[in-house]
PDB file of C-alpha atoms and ligand atoms in Angstrom:
ATOM      1  CA  SER K   1     107.383 130.874 -10.471  1.00 37.00           C
ATOM      2  CA  GLU K   2     107.325 134.118 -12.408  1.00 43.00           C
ATOM      3  CA  SER K   3     109.665 135.954 -10.047  1.00 44.00           C
ATOM      4  CA  SER K   4     112.411 133.401 -10.451  1.00 48.00           C
ATOM      5  CA  SER K   5     111.945 132.844 -14.172  1.00 68.00           C
ATOM      6  CA  ASN K   6     115.107 134.730 -15.125  1.00 89.00           C
ATOM      7  CA  CYS K   7     117.277 133.071 -12.499  1.00 93.00           C
ATOM      8  CA  TYR K   8     118.869 129.751 -13.313  1.00 95.00           C
ATOM      9  CA  ARG K   9     120.849 127.360 -11.181  1.00 97.00           C
ATOM     10  CA  VAL K  10     123.651 125.950 -13.315  1.00 98.00           C
ATOM     11  CA  VAL K  11     125.743 123.064 -12.002  1.00 98.00           C
ATOM     12  CA  LEU K  12     129.292 122.149 -13.057  1.00 98.00           C
ATOM     13  CA  ILE K  13     129.969 118.427 -13.048  1.00 98.00           C
ATOM     14  CA  GLY K  14     132.851 116.312 -14.354  1.00 98.00           C
ATOM     15  CA  GLU K  15     136.056 114.550 -13.376  1.00 97.00           C
ATOM     16  CA  HIS K  16     138.463 116.219 -10.978  1.00 97.00           C
ATOM     17  CA  GLY K  17     141.059 118.316 -12.775  1.00 98.00           C
ATOM     18  CA  VAL K  18     139.161 119.028 -15.994  1.00 98.00           C
ATOM     19  CA  GLY K  19     138.860 122.755 -15.255  1.00 98.00           C
ATOM     20  CA  LYS K  20     135.481 123.251 -13.574  1.00 98.00           C
ATOM     21  CA  SER K  21     136.795 125.670 -10.971  1.00 97.00           C
ATOM     22  CA  SER K  22     138.844 127.523 -13.574  1.00 97.00           C
ATOM     23  CA  LEU K  23     135.681 128.055 -15.616  1.00 98.00           C
ATOM     24  CA  ALA K  24     133.803 129.116 -12.475  1.00 96.00           C
ATOM     25  CA  ASN K  25     136.516 131.604 -11.635  1.00 94.00           C
ATOM     26  CA  ILE K  26     136.245 133.212 -15.042  1.00 94.00           C
ATOM     27  CA  PHE K  27     132.480 133.369 -14.618  1.00 94.00           C
ATOM     28  CA  ALA K  28     133.035 134.983 -11.244  1.00 90.00           C
ATOM     29  CA  GLY K  29     135.207 137.565 -12.928  1.00 86.00           C
ATOM     30  CA  VAL K  30     138.283 136.910 -10.871  1.00 57.00           C
ATOM     31  CA  HIS K  31     140.427 137.944 -13.843  1.00 49.00           C
ATOM     32  CA  ASP K  32     138.163 140.761 -14.808  1.00 52.00           C
ATOM     33  CA  SER K  33     138.947 144.023 -13.048  1.00 45.00           C
ATOM     34  CA  ILE K  34     136.311 146.187 -14.736  1.00 45.00           C
ATOM     35  CA  ASP K  35     133.214 144.136 -14.163  1.00 50.00           C
ATOM     36  CA  SER K  36     132.554 143.576 -10.484  1.00 51.00           C
ATOM     37  CA  ASP K  37     129.046 142.312 -10.957  1.00 61.00           C
ATOM     38  CA  CYS K  38     129.562 138.942  -9.367  1.00 62.00           C
ATOM     39  CA  GLU K  39     128.471 137.988  -5.933  1.00 64.00           C
ATOM     40  CA  VAL K  40     130.232 135.099  -4.236  1.00 63.00           C
ATOM     41  CA  LEU K  41     127.538 133.323  -2.251  1.00 65.00           C
ATOM     42  CA  GLY K  42     129.821 130.733  -0.697  1.00 70.00           C
ATOM     43  CA  GLU K  43     133.187 129.236  -1.483  1.00 73.00           C
ATOM     44  CA  ASP K  44     131.755 127.289  -4.402  1.00 91.00           C
ATOM     45  CA  THR K  45     128.641 129.222  -5.406  1.00 94.00           C
ATOM     46  CA  TYR K  46     128.668 132.288  -7.633  1.00 94.00           C
ATOM     47  CA  GLU K  47     125.910 134.547  -8.834  1.00 93.00           C
ATOM     48  CA  ARG K  48     126.080 136.835 -11.823  1.00 92.00           C
ATOM     49  CA  THR K  49     123.647 138.621 -14.067  1.00 92.00           C
ATOM     50  CA  LEU K  50     124.362 138.520 -17.773  1.00 91.00           C
ATOM     51  CA  MET K  51     122.744 140.215 -20.715  1.00 92.00           C
ATOM     52  CA  VAL K  52     121.956 137.604 -23.325  1.00 94.00           C
ATOM     53  CA  ASP K  53     120.135 138.532 -26.531  1.00 95.00           C
ATOM     54  CA  GLY K  54     118.884 141.739 -24.974  1.00 94.00           C
ATOM     55  CA  GLU K  55     117.382 140.044 -21.932  1.00 94.00           C
ATOM     56  CA  SER K  56     119.042 139.762 -18.558  1.00 93.00           C
ATOM     57  CA  ALA K  57     119.510 136.416 -16.872  1.00 94.00           C
ATOM     58  CA  THR K  58     120.915 135.600 -13.496  1.00 94.00           C
ATOM     59  CA  ILE K  59     123.002 132.474 -13.223  1.00 95.00           C
ATOM     60  CA  ILE K  60     123.732 130.870  -9.896  1.00 96.00           C
ATOM     61  CA  LEU K  61     126.739 128.694 -10.646  1.00 97.00           C
ATOM     62  CA  LEU K  62     127.474 125.722  -8.394  1.00 96.00           C
ATOM     63  CA  ASP K  63     131.017 124.321  -8.351  1.00 96.00           C
ATOM     64  CA  MET K  64     130.785 121.815  -5.526  1.00 94.00           C
ATOM     65  CA  TRP K  65     131.014 118.525  -7.400  1.00 95.00           C
ATOM     66  CA  ASP K  66     134.531 117.796  -6.106  1.00 91.00           C
ATOM     67  CA  ASN K  67     133.778 118.854  -2.526  1.00 84.00           C
ATOM     68  CA  LYS K  68     134.910 115.657  -0.770  1.00 75.00           C
ATOM     69  CA  ARG K  69     134.646 117.187   2.660  1.00 72.00           C
ATOM     70  CA  GLU K  70     130.888 117.257   2.470  1.00 70.00           C
ATOM     71  CA  GLY K  71     130.678 113.610   1.436  1.00 73.00           C
ATOM     72  CA  GLU K  72     128.762 111.775  -1.254  1.00 83.00           C
ATOM     73  CA  TRP K  73     125.418 113.415  -0.528  1.00 88.00           C
ATOM     74  CA  ILE K  74     126.611 116.590  -2.218  1.00 91.00           C
ATOM     75  CA  ARG K  75     126.674 114.835  -5.592  1.00 92.00           C
ATOM     76  CA  GLU K  76     123.151 113.570  -5.149  1.00 92.00           C
ATOM     77  CA  HIS K  77     122.214 117.117  -4.170  1.00 92.00           C
ATOM     78  CA  CYS K  78     123.910 118.474  -7.322  1.00 95.00           C
ATOM     79  CA  MET K  79     122.017 115.992  -9.472  1.00 95.00           C
ATOM     80  CA  GLN K  80     118.724 117.250  -8.067  1.00 95.00           C
ATOM     81  CA  VAL K  81     119.075 121.026  -7.856  1.00 96.00           C
ATOM     82  CA  GLY K  82     120.272 122.111 -11.283  1.00 97.00           C
ATOM     83  CA  ASP K  83     118.077 123.911 -13.791  1.00 96.00           C
ATOM     84  CA  ALA K  84     120.898 123.237 -16.251  1.00 98.00           C
ATOM     85  CA  TYR K  85     124.213 121.356 -16.308  1.00 98.00           C
ATOM     86  CA  LEU K  86     127.674 121.824 -17.740  1.00 98.00           C
ATOM     87  CA  ILE K  87     129.257 118.383 -18.086  1.00 98.00           C
ATOM     88  CA  VAL K  88     132.965 119.109 -18.390  1.00 98.00           C
ATOM     89  CA  TYR K  89     135.773 116.907 -19.629  1.00 98.00           C
ATOM     90  CA  SER K  90     139.321 117.681 -20.682  1.00 98.00           C
ATOM     91  CA  ILE K  91     140.223 117.185 -24.342  1.00 98.00           C
ATOM     92  CA  THR K  92     143.604 115.960 -23.035  1.00 98.00           C
ATOM     93  CA  ASP K  93     142.094 113.196 -20.916  1.00 98.00           C
ATOM     94  CA  ARG K  94     140.064 110.428 -22.542  1.00 98.00           C
ATOM     95  CA  ALA K  95     139.018 108.992 -19.171  1.00 98.00           C
ATOM     96  CA  SER K  96     137.351 112.278 -18.306  1.00 98.00           C
ATOM     97  CA  PHE K  97     135.467 112.100 -21.627  1.00 98.00           C
ATOM     98  CA  GLU K  98     134.236 108.611 -20.789  1.00 98.00           C
ATOM     99  CA  LYS K  99     133.260 109.823 -17.330  1.00 98.00           C
ATOM    100  CA  ALA K 100     131.148 112.533 -18.981  1.00 98.00           C
ATOM    101  CA  SER K 101     129.016 109.810 -20.594  1.00 96.00           C
ATOM    102  CA  GLU K 102     128.531 108.135 -17.261  1.00 97.00           C
ATOM    103  CA  LEU K 103     127.430 111.421 -15.729  1.00 97.00           C
ATOM    104  CA  ARG K 104     124.964 112.018 -18.531  1.00 96.00           C
ATOM    105  CA  ILE K 105     123.380 108.641 -17.809  1.00 95.00           C
ATOM    106  CA  GLN K 106     123.278 109.310 -14.071  1.00 95.00           C
ATOM    107  CA  LEU K 107     121.661 112.670 -14.684  1.00 96.00           C
ATOM    108  CA  ARG K 108     119.021 111.161 -16.940  1.00 92.00           C
ATOM    109  CA  ARG K 109     118.261 108.575 -14.283  1.00 94.00           C
ATOM    110  CA  ALA K 110     118.074 111.183 -11.510  1.00 95.00           C
ATOM    111  CA  ARG K 111     115.759 113.526 -13.448  1.00 95.00           C
ATOM    112  CA  GLN K 112     113.809 111.060 -15.596  1.00 90.00           C
ATOM    113  CA  LYS K 113     110.821 113.056 -16.713  1.00 89.00           C
ATOM    114  CA  GLU K 114     112.570 116.363 -17.173  1.00 93.00           C
ATOM    115  CA  ASP K 115     114.122 117.790 -20.290  1.00 92.00           C
ATOM    116  CA  ILE K 116     117.147 119.371 -18.660  1.00 95.00           C
ATOM    117  CA  PRO K 117     119.413 121.668 -20.650  1.00 97.00           C
ATOM    118  CA  ILE K 118     122.949 120.325 -20.812  1.00 97.00           C
ATOM    119  CA  ILE K 119     126.107 121.486 -22.513  1.00 98.00           C
ATOM    120  CA  LEU K 120     128.926 119.004 -22.992  1.00 98.00           C
ATOM    121  CA  VAL K 121     132.110 121.022 -22.494  1.00 98.00           C
ATOM    122  CA  GLY K 122     135.479 119.935 -23.873  1.00 98.00           C
ATOM    123  CA  ASN K 123     137.870 122.131 -21.884  1.00 98.00           C
ATOM    124  CA  LYS K 124     141.632 122.774 -22.282  1.00 98.00           C
ATOM    125  CA  SER K 125     141.334 123.320 -26.038  1.00 98.00           C
ATOM    126  CA  ASP K 126     144.588 125.335 -25.854  1.00 98.00           C
ATOM    127  CA  LEU K 127     146.553 122.134 -25.206  1.00 98.00           C
ATOM    128  CA  VAL K 128     146.529 121.116 -28.853  1.00 97.00           C
ATOM    129  CA  ARG K 129     149.511 118.797 -28.689  1.00 97.00           C
ATOM    130  CA  CYS K 130     148.096 116.813 -25.786  1.00 98.00           C
ATOM    131  CA  ARG K 131     144.687 116.280 -27.370  1.00 98.00           C
ATOM    132  CA  GLU K 132     143.191 112.811 -26.769  1.00 98.00           C
ATOM    133  CA  VAL K 133     139.597 113.553 -27.762  1.00 98.00           C
ATOM    134  CA  SER K 134     138.842 115.019 -31.189  1.00 98.00           C
ATOM    135  CA  VAL K 135     136.283 117.734 -31.850  1.00 98.00           C
ATOM    136  CA  ALA K 136     134.331 115.246 -33.949  1.00 98.00           C
ATOM    137  CA  GLU K 137     134.122 112.789 -31.065  1.00 98.00           C
ATOM    138  CA  GLY K 138     132.914 115.474 -28.710  1.00 98.00           C
ATOM    139  CA  ARG K 139     130.291 116.587 -31.191  1.00 98.00           C
ATOM    140  CA  ALA K 140     129.133 113.013 -31.873  1.00 98.00           C
ATOM    141  CA  CYS K 141     128.827 112.368 -28.154  1.00 97.00           C
ATOM    142  CA  ALA K 142     126.649 115.436 -27.737  1.00 98.00           C
ATOM    143  CA  VAL K 143     124.351 114.179 -30.484  1.00 97.00           C
ATOM    144  CA  VAL K 144     123.925 110.896 -28.609  1.00 95.00           C
ATOM    145  CA  PHE K 145     123.400 112.848 -25.367  1.00 92.00           C
ATOM    146  CA  ASP K 146     120.896 115.111 -27.071  1.00 92.00           C
ATOM    147  CA  CYS K 147     122.694 118.181 -25.780  1.00 95.00           C
ATOM    148  CA  LYS K 148     124.832 121.064 -26.956  1.00 97.00           C
ATOM    149  CA  PHE K 149     128.606 120.928 -27.352  1.00 98.00           C
ATOM    150  CA  ILE K 150     131.375 123.471 -27.022  1.00 98.00           C
ATOM    151  CA  GLU K 151     135.130 123.394 -26.651  1.00 98.00           C
ATOM    152  CA  THR K 152     136.571 125.947 -24.244  1.00 98.00           C
ATOM    153  CA  SER K 153     139.865 127.007 -22.786  1.00 98.00           C
ATOM    154  CA  ALA K 154     139.802 128.443 -19.321  1.00 98.00           C
ATOM    155  CA  ALA K 155     143.534 129.094 -19.638  1.00 98.00           C
ATOM    156  CA  VAL K 156     143.267 131.455 -22.575  1.00 97.00           C
ATOM    157  CA  GLN K 157     139.602 132.333 -21.905  1.00 96.00           C
ATOM    158  CA  HIS K 158     138.374 131.009 -25.206  1.00 97.00           C
ATOM    159  CA  ASN K 159     134.621 130.385 -25.598  1.00 98.00           C
ATOM    160  CA  VAL K 160     133.945 130.812 -21.878  1.00 97.00           C
ATOM    161  CA  LYS K 161     131.575 133.744 -22.297  1.00 95.00           C
ATOM    162  CA  GLU K 162     129.899 131.819 -25.143  1.00 96.00           C
ATOM    163  CA  LEU K 163     129.488 128.830 -22.828  1.00 98.00           C
ATOM    164  CA  PHE K 164     127.520 130.776 -20.229  1.00 97.00           C
ATOM    165  CA  GLU K 165     125.473 132.592 -22.847  1.00 96.00           C
ATOM    166  CA  GLY K 166     124.794 129.234 -24.450  1.00 98.00           C
ATOM    167  CA  ILE K 167     123.385 127.683 -21.317  1.00 98.00           C
ATOM    168  CA  VAL K 168     121.070 130.671 -20.807  1.00 97.00           C
ATOM    169  CA  ARG K 169     119.795 130.202 -24.370  1.00 97.00           C
ATOM    170  CA  GLN K 170     119.200 126.495 -23.772  1.00 97.00           C
ATOM    171  CA  VAL K 171     117.143 127.177 -20.673  1.00 96.00           C
ATOM    172  CA  ARG K 172     115.149 129.852 -22.479  1.00 95.00           C
ATOM    173  CA  LEU K 173     114.419 127.586 -25.465  1.00 93.00           C
ATOM    174  CA  ARG K 174     112.741 125.089 -23.142  1.00 90.00           C
ATOM    175  CA  ARG K 175     110.957 127.803 -21.179  1.00 86.00           C
ATOM    176  CA  ASP K 176     109.623 129.395 -24.368  1.00 83.00           C
ATOM    177  CA  SER K 177     108.380 126.101 -25.793  1.00 81.00           C
ATOM    178  CA  LYS K 178     106.174 125.454 -22.739  1.00 73.00           C
TER     179      LYS K 178
HETATM  180  P1  GDP D   1     138.571 121.063 -11.447  1.00 78.73           P
HETATM  181  O1  GDP D   1     139.152 120.021 -10.558  1.00 78.73           O
HETATM  182  O2  GDP D   1     137.647 120.466 -12.480  1.00 78.73           O
HETATM  183  O3  GDP D   1     137.900 122.179 -10.697  1.00 78.73           O
HETATM  184  O4  GDP D   1     139.778 121.695 -12.285  1.00 78.73           O
HETATM  185  P2  GDP D   1     140.620 123.041 -12.002  1.00 78.73           P
HETATM  186  O5  GDP D   1     139.866 124.228 -12.476  1.00 78.73           O
HETATM  187  O6  GDP D   1     141.114 123.012 -10.616  1.00 78.73           O
HETATM  188  O7  GDP D   1     141.830 122.825 -13.012  1.00 78.73           O
HETATM  189  C1  GDP D   1     142.728 121.733 -12.882  1.00 78.73           C
HETATM  190  C2  GDP D   1     144.047 122.125 -13.532  1.00 78.73           C
HETATM  191  O8  GDP D   1     143.901 122.310 -14.927  1.00 78.73           O
HETATM  192  C3  GDP D   1     144.637 123.438 -12.981  1.00 78.73           C
HETATM  193  O9  GDP D   1     146.022 123.302 -12.917  1.00 78.73           O
HETATM  194  C4  GDP D   1     144.233 124.450 -14.030  1.00 78.73           C
HETATM  195  O10 GDP D   1     145.127 125.524 -14.094  1.00 78.73           O
HETATM  196  C5  GDP D   1     144.306 123.622 -15.303  1.00 78.73           C
HETATM  197  N1  GDP D   1     143.379 124.103 -16.338  1.00 78.73           N
HETATM  198  C6  GDP D   1     142.051 124.342 -16.204  1.00 78.73           C
HETATM  199  N2  GDP D   1     141.520 124.738 -17.359  1.00 78.73           N
HETATM  200  C7  GDP D   1     142.515 124.748 -18.263  1.00 78.73           C
HETATM  201  C8  GDP D   1     142.588 125.071 -19.658  1.00 78.73           C
HETATM  202  O11 GDP D   1     141.619 125.446 -20.320  1.00 78.73           O
HETATM  203  N3  GDP D   1     143.820 124.943 -20.239  1.00 78.73           N
HETATM  204  C9  GDP D   1     144.925 124.549 -19.570  1.00 78.73           C
HETATM  205  N4  GDP D   1     146.072 124.469 -20.232  1.00 78.73           N
HETATM  206  N5  GDP D   1     144.878 124.247 -18.269  1.00 78.73           N
HETATM  207  C10 GDP D   1     143.694 124.342 -17.620  1.00 78.73           C
HETATM  208 MG1   MG D   2     137.493 122.335  -8.649  1.00 78.73          MG
END
């Protein structure tokens, strides 16, 4: 609908420990004393309005993928409700990179006829000496996935702002081409 056209539900998915909650916390502005724009809607849901390319966009960020307490249904729920997805792996953990491919396939299956914006996120880029997945591999994987790619570091806050701006741009590209 028109009223919700600038509000996007973005879902974080990926293996446990790759840094999803750390990225969500930066989004929420936990480390950011000046900007208190974020509303915490629940323990794992955050809302924030960003200015991207001169146009405001509200992101509702869901970080509930690892919520075991709620059971398996929550993952099915996550697969259904996103307007966009951040598939996160750790560059220090090849298994998490392989898991990202699995998740991409699951997502495609769950949302067959939709062209959903996705960014493949290689997090922990600060841990250069523990790297198990090269930038080239990440990029090549994103080409196969037909999605965008970025490496981030939640620890040193590198490319995190760019990540959230990027997902807004991806959603808009699809909206504008309709
Ligand atoms: P989640 O299970 O995907 O939500 O991952 P968390 O956000 O809980 O992070 C798991 C662990 O990795 C924590 O100890 C974080 O401090 C650490 N971590 C997360 N992001 C980074 C990063 O970019 N660099 C480094 N060095 N550690 C990170
Ligand atoms: Mg977490």
